[in-house]
Coordinates of C-alpha atoms in Angstrom, one line a residue:
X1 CA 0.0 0.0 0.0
X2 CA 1.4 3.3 -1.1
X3 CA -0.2 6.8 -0.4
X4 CA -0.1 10.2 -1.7
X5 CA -1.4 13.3 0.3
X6 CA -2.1 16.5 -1.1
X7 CA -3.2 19.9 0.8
X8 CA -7.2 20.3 0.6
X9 CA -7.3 23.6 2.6
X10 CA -7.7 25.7 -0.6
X11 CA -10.8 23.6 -0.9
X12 CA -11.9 23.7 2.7
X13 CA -12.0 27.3 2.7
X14 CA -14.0 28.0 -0.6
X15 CA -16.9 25.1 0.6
X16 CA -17.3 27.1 3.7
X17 CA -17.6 30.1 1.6
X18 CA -14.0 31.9 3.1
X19 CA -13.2 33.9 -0.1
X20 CA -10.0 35.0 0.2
X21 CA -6.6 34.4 2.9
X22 CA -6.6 37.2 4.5
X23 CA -10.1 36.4 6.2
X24 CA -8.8 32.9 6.9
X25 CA -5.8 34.4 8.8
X26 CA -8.4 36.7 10.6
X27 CA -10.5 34.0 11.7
X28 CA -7.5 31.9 12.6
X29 CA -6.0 35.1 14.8
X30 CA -9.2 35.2 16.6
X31 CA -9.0 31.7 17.3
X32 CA -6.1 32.3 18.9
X33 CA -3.3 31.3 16.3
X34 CA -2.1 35.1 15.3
X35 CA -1.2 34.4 11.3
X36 CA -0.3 37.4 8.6
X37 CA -2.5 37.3 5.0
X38 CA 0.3 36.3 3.2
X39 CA 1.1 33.3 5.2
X40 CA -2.4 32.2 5.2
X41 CA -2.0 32.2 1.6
X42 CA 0.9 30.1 1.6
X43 CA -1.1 27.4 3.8
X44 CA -3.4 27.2 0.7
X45 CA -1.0 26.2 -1.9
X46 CA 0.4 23.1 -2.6
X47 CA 2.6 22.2 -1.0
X48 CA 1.9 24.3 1.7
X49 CA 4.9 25.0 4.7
X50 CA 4.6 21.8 7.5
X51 CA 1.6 22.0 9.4
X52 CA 2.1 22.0 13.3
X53 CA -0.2 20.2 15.7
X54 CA -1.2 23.8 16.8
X55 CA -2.0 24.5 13.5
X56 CA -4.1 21.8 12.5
X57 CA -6.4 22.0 15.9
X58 CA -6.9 25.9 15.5
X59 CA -8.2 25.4 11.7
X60 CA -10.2 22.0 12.0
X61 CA -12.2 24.2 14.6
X62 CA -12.4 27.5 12.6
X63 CA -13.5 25.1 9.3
X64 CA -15.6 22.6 11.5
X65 CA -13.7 19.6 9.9
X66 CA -11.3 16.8 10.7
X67 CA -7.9 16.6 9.7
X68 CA -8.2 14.4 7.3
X69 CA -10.7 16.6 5.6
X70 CA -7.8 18.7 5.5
X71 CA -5.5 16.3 3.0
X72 CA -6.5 14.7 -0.1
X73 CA -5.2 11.4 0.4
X74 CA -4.7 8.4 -2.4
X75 CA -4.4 5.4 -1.6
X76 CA -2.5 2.8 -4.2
X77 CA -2.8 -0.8 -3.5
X78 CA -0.6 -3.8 -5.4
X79 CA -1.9 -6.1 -7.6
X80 CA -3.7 -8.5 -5.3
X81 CA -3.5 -6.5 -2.2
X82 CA -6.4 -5.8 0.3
X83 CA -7.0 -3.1 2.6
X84 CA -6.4 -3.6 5.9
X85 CA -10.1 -3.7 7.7
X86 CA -8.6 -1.7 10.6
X87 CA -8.2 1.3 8.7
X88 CA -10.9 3.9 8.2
X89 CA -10.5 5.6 4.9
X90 CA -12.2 9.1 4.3
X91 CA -14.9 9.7 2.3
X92 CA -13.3 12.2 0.3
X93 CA -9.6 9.3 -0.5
X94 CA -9.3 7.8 -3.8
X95 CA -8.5 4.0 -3.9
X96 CA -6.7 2.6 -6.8
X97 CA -6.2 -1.0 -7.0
X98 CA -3.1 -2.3 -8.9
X99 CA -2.4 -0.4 -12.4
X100 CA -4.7 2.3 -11.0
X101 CA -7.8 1.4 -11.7
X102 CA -10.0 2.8 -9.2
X103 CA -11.8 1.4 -6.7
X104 CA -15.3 1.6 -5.2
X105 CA -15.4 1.5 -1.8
X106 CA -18.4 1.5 0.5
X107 CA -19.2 4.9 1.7
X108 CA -19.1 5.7 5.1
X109 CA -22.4 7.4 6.1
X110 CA -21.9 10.5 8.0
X111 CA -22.2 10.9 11.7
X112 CA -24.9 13.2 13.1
X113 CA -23.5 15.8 14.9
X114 CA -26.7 17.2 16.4
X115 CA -29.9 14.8 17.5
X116 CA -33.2 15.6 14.8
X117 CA -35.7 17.4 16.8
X118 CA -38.7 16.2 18.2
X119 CA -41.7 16.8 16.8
X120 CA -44.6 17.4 19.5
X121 CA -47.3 14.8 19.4
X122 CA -50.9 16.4 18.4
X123 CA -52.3 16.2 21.5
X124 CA -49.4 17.9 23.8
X125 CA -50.1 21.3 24.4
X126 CA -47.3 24.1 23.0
X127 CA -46.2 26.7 25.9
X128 CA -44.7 29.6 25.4
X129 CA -41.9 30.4 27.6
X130 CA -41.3 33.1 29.2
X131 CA -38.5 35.0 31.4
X132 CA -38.5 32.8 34.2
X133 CA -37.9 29.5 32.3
X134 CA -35.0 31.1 30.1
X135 CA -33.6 32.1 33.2
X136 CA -33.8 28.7 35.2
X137 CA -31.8 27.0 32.3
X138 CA -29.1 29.1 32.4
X139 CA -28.8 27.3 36.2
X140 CA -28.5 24.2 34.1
X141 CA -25.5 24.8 31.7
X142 CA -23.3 26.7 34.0
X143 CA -22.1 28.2 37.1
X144 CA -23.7 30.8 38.6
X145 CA -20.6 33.0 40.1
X146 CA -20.5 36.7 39.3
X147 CA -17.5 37.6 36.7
X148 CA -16.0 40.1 38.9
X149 CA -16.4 38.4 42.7
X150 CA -14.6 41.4 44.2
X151 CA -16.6 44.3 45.7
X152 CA -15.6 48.0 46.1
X153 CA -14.8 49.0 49.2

């Protein structure tokens, strides 16, 4: 088995509608990895500079991808040889079999990332919720401290 990997960002970054690398190294900035224009452009080529681990977390979270989303992998397999079941191969990676013909694998169906909502029976009754309620959930997800626990004297 032999693979080839090639940069995907440029891709990445038009499919989630970032149009140009100087807003890439904004977002990335506020995310917290401070990055110029011009070497945010430079991540889009191919073949971009290494990508640090740092790097890699910081833009899977500003894209909302994996890392392998980030590479376009090929995978080339000898005559007579099998992929190894213990693998998971990416949607998006191209599997050529010996003298690169290509091919199909199963797909692998996407994960939900969210639960569908639930659709109220017809006999439930819809209430509309007011102050209160918003206010007693916020109990829920969080602590309740004050921001600034220091009083003026």
């Amino acid at each position: 088995m032999k693979l080839k990997i090639k940069n995907r960002l440029a891709v990445l970054l038009r499919e989630r509608q970032i149009r140009s690398a100087s807003e890439f190294g904004r977002r990335m900035t506020l995310a917290g990895y401070p990055i110029s224009s011009s070497h945010a452009s430079r991540y889009e080529k191919d073949p971009p500079p290494a990508f640090d681990l740092e790097f890699v977390n910081i833009a899977c979270n500003v894209l909302q991808c994996l890392p392998s989303d980030m590479y376009e992998i090929t995978v080339e397999l000898e005559a007579g040889e099998d992929i190894d079941p213990a693998l998971t191969i990416p949607r998006h990676a191209l599997v050529l079999g010996g003298g690169g013909t290509k091919l199909h694998m199963a797909p692998v169906p996407p994960t939900v990332a969210h639960p569908e909502p639930t659709v109220p029976s017809s006999g439930s009754v819809s209430k509309k919720v007011g102050r209160k309620e918003k206010a007693s959930t916020k109990s829920v997800t969080g602590p309740s401290g004050s921001i600034f626990p220091f009083t003026k004297s």
